[in-house]
mmCIF file of C-alpha atoms in Angstrom:
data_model
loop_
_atom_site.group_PDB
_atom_site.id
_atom_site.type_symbol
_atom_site.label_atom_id
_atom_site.label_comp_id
_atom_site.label_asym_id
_atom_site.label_seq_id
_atom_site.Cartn_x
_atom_site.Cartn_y
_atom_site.Cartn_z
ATOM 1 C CA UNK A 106 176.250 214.794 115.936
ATOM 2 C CA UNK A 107 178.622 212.392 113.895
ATOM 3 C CA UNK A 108 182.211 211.283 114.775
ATOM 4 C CA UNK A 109 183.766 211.676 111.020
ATOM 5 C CA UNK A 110 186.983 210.809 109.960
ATOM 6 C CA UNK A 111 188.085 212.599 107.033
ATOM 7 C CA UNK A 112 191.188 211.136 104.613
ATOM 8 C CA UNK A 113 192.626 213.480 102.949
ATOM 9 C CA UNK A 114 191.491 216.027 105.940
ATOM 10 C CA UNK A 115 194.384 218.515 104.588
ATOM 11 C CA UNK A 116 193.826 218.995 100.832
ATOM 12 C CA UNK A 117 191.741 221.042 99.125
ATOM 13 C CA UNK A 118 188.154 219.917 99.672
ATOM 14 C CA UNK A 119 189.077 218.640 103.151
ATOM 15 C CA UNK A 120 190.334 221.839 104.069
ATOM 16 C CA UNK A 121 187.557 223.139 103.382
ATOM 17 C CA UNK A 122 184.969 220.476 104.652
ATOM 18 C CA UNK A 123 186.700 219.925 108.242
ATOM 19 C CA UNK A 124 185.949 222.729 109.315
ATOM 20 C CA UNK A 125 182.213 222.932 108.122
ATOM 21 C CA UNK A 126 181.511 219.603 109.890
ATOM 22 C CA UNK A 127 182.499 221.215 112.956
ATOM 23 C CA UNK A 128 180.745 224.377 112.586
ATOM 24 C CA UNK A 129 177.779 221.714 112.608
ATOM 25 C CA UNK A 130 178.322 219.946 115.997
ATOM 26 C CA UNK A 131 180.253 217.001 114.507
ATOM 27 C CA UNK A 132 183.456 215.864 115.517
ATOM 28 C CA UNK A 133 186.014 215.520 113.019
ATOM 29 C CA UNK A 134 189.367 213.492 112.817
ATOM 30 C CA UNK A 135 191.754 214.388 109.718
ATOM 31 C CA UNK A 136 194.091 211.494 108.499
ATOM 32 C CA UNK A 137 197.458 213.416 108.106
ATOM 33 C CA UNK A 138 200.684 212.623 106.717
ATOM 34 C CA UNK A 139 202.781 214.735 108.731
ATOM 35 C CA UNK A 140 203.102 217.087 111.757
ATOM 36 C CA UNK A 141 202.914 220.053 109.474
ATOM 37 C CA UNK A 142 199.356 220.534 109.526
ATOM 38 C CA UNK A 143 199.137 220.292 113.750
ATOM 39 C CA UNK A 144 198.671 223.922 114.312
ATOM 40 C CA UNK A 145 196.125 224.272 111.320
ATOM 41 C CA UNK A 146 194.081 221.339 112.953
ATOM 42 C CA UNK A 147 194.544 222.983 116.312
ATOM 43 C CA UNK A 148 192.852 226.204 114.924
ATOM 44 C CA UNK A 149 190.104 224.217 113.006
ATOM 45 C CA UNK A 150 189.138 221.935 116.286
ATOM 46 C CA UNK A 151 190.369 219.004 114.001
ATOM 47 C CA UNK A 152 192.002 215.859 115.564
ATOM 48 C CA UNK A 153 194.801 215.019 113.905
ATOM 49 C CA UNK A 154 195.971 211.326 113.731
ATOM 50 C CA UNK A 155 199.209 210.265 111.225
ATOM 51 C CA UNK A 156 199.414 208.195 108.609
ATOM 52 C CA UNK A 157 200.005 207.904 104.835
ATOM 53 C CA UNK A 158 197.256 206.149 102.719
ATOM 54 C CA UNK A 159 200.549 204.732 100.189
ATOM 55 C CA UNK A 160 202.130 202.680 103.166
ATOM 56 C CA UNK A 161 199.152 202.096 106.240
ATOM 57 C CA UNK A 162 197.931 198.806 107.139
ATOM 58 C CA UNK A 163 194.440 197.679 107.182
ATOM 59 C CA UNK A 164 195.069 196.942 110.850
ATOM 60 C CA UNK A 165 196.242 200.154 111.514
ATOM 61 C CA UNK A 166 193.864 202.007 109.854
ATOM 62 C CA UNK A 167 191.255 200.459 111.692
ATOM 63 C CA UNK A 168 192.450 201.196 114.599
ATOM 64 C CA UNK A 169 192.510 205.212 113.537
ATOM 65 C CA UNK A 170 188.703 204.783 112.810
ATOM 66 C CA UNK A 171 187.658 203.199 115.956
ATOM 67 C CA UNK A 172 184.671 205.382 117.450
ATOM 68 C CA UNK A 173 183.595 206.715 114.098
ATOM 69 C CA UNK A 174 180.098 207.059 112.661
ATOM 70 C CA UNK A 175 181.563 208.248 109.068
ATOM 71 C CA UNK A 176 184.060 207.979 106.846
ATOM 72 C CA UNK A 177 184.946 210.861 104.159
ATOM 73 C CA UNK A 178 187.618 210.023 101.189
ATOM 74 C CA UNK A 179 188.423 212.808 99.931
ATOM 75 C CA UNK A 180 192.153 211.496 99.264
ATOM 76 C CA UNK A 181 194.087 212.008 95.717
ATOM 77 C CA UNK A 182 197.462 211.276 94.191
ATOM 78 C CA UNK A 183 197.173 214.848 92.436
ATOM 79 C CA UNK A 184 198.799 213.545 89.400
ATOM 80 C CA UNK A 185 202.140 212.757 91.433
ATOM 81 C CA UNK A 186 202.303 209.466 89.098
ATOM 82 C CA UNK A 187 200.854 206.217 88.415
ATOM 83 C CA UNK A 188 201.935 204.068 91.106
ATOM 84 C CA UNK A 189 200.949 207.010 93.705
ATOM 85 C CA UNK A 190 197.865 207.475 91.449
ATOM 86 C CA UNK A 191 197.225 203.426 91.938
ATOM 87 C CA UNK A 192 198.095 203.446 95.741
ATOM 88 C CA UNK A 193 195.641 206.109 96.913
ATOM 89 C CA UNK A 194 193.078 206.168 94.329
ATOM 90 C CA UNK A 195 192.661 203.403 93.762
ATOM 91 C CA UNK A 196 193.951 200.876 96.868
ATOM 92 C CA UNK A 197 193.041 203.629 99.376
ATOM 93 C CA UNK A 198 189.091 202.691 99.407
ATOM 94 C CA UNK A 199 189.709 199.481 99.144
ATOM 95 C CA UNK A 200 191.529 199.697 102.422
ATOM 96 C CA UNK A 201 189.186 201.931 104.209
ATOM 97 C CA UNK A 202 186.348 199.253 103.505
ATOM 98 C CA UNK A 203 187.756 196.993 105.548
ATOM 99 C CA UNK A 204 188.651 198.751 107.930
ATOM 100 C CA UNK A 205 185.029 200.294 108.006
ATOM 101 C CA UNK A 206 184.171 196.204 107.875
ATOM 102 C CA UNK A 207 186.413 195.654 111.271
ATOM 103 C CA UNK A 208 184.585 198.366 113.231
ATOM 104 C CA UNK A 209 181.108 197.879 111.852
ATOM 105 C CA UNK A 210 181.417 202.129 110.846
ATOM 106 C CA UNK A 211 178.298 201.865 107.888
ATOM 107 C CA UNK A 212 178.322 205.424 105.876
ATOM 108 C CA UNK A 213 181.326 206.106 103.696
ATOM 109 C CA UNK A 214 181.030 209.288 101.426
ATOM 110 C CA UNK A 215 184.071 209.208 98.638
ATOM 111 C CA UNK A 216 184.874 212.068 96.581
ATOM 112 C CA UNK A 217 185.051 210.550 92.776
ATOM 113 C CA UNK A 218 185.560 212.061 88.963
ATOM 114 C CA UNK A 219 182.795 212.833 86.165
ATOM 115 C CA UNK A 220 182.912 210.639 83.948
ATOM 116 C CA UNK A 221 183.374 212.861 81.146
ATOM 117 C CA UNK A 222 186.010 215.393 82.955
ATOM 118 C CA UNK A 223 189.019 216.288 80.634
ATOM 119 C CA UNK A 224 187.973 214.120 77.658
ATOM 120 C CA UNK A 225 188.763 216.270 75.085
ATOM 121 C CA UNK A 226 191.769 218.165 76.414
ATOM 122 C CA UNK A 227 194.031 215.035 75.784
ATOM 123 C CA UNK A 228 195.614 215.432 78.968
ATOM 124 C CA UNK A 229 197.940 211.873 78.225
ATOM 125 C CA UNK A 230 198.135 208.373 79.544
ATOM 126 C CA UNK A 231 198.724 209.631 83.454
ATOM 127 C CA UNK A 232 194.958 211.475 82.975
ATOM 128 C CA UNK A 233 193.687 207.714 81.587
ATOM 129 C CA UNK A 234 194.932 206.000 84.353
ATOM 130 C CA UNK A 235 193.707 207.783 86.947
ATOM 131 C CA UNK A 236 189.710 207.926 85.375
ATOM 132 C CA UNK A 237 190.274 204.357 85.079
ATOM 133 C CA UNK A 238 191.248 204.016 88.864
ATOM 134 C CA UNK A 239 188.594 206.316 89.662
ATOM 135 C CA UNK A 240 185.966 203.835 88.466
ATOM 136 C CA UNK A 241 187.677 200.790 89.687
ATOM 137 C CA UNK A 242 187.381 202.436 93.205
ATOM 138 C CA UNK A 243 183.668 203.463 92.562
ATOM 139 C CA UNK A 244 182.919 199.822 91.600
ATOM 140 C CA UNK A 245 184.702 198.678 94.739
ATOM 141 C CA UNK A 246 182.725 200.703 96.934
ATOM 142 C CA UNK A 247 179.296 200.388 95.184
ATOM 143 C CA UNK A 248 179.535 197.156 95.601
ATOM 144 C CA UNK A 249 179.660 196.519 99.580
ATOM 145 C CA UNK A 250 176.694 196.596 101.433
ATOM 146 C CA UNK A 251 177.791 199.764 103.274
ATOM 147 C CA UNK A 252 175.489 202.953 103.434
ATOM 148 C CA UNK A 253 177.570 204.761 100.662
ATOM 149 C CA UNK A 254 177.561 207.869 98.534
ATOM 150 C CA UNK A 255 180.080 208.285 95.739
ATOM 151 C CA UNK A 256 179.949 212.267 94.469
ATOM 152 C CA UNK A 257 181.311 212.484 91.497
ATOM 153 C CA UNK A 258 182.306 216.425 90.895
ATOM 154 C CA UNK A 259 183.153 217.834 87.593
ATOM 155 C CA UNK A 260 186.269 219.838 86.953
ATOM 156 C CA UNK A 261 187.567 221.316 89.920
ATOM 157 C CA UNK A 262 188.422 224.913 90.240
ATOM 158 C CA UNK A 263 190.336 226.108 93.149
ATOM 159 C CA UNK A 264 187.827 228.607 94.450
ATOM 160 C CA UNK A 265 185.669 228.774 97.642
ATOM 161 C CA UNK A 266 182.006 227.718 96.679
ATOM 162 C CA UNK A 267 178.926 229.992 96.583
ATOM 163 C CA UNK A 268 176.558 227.513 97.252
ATOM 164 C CA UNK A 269 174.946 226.773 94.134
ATOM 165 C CA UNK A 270 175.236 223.394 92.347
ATOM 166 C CA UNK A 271 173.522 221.735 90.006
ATOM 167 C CA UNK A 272 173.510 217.578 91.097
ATOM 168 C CA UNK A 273 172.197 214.714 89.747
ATOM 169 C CA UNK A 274 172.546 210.752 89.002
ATOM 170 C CA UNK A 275 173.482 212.021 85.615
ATOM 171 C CA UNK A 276 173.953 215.601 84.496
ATOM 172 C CA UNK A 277 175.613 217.394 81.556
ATOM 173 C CA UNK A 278 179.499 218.078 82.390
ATOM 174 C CA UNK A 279 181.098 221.015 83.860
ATOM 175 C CA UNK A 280 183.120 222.294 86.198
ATOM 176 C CA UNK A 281 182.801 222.731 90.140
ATOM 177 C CA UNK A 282 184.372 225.286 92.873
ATOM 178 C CA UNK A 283 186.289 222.964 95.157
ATOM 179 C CA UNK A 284 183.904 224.985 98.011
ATOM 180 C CA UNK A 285 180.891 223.714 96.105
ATOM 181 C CA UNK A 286 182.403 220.153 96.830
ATOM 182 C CA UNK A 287 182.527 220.298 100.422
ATOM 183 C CA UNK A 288 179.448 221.875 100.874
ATOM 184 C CA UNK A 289 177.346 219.557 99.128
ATOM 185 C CA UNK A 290 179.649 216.619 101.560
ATOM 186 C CA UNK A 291 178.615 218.727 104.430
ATOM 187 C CA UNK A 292 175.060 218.647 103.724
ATOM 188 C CA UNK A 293 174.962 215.181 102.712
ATOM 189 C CA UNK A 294 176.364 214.211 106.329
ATOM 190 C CA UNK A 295 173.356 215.744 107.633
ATOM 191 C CA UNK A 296 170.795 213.877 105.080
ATOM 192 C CA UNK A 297 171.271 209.835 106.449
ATOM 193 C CA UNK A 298 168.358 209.143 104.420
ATOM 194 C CA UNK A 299 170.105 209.812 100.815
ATOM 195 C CA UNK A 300 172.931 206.886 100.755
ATOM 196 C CA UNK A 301 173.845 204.055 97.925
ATOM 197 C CA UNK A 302 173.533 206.947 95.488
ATOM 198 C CA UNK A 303 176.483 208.158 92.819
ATOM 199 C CA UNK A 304 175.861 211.904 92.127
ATOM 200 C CA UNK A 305 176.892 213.882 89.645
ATOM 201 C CA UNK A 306 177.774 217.648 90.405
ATOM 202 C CA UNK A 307 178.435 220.698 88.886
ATOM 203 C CA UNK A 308 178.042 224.678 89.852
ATOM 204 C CA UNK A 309 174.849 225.683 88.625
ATOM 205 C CA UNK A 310 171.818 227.813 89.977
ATOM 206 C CA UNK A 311 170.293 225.396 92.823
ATOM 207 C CA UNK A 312 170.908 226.197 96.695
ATOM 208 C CA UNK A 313 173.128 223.002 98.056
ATOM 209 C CA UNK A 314 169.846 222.323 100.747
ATOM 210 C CA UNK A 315 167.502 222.547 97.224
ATOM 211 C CA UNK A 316 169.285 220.277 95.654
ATOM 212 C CA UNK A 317 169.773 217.731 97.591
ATOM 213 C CA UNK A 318 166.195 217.878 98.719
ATOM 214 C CA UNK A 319 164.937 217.499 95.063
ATOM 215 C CA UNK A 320 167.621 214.740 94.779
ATOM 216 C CA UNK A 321 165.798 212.735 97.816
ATOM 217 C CA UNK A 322 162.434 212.862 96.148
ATOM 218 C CA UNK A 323 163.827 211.430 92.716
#
């Protein structure tokens, strides 16, 4: 059993991830903005602590994390503009790696972009900036000496997931059931062993457990 904090414990992937990690025995504390989510973490068995990744300290994240094993980013601006896009994509990790630092917390798992997502729908300069703080964030991250895994999902789609994935260190685009997403999260929580890995991920035909066991041997 884990203590795991999860930023961005309320959006669509955490919402969904939460409450699997507690179905597993792990106890899980959601980074929340506001008091609006208090009876949904109630429900869920999901300590909620406040705070807003645009404006916290270092200091006083830190002090959230205290008594964690792991630390989840799952955290996005959601296209709500470049400054937002700049402040929690791209300064939020850089924050939570310190604070990680301060309390000697070793296994961070942060929810990335493929590479290749939206490339030729010409989605503008707001898309650009964001891929762009994506990887600035993965290069932060991957370069610490923490126990890491950056997973790197194709196009979301707003859908519970089904369970199978197709995953990789690099695999051929697609899109991904936000479900999918947490699931393979989950499961990596449980698998210590695979860390300092990027993986790609896409649906696909594989069982999550299958896949991330072939992904250990490679």
């Amino acid at each position: 059993m884990s203590n795991v904090f999860v930023i961005g414990a309320t959006g669509k992937i955490g919402k969904r991830l939460s409450p699997m990690l507690v179905s597993a025995g792990h106890k899980v504390t959601g980074l929340v903005r506001t008091n609006n989510h208090d009876d949904w973490c109630q429900q869920n068995q999901v300590t909620g602590v406040y705070g807003d990744m645009i404006d916290i300290s270092i200091e006083e994240l830190s002090d959230l994390m205290a008594g964690h094993d792991v630390v989840v980013f799952s955290a996005g601006a959601a296209g709500s503009g470049l400054d937002r896009t700049q402040a929690i994509d791209g300064d939020g990790p850089v924050k939570v790696i310190e604070a990680m630092k301060r309390n000697n917390i070793r296994r961070l798992y942060l929810v990335s972009a493929f590479p290749e997502a939206g490339r030729k729908k010409d989605l503008g300069e707001g898309f650009e900036f964001y891929m762009e703080v994506k990887k600035q964030a993965d290069a932060e991250v991957a370069a610490t000496s923490l126990d890491w895994v950056i997973l790197r999902p194709g196009t979301l789609l707003d859908e519970e997931g089904d369970g199978a994935v197709s995953l990789g260190k690099a695999i051929p685009y697609g899109t991904v059931k936000r479900g999918n997403v947490a699931k393979v999260l989950a499961s990596l929580i449980d698998l210590p062993l695979i860390r300092r890995e990027i993986i790609e991920l896409t649906d696909g035909e594989e069982a999550v457990d299958v896949a991330l066991s072939n992904f250990a041997k490679t």
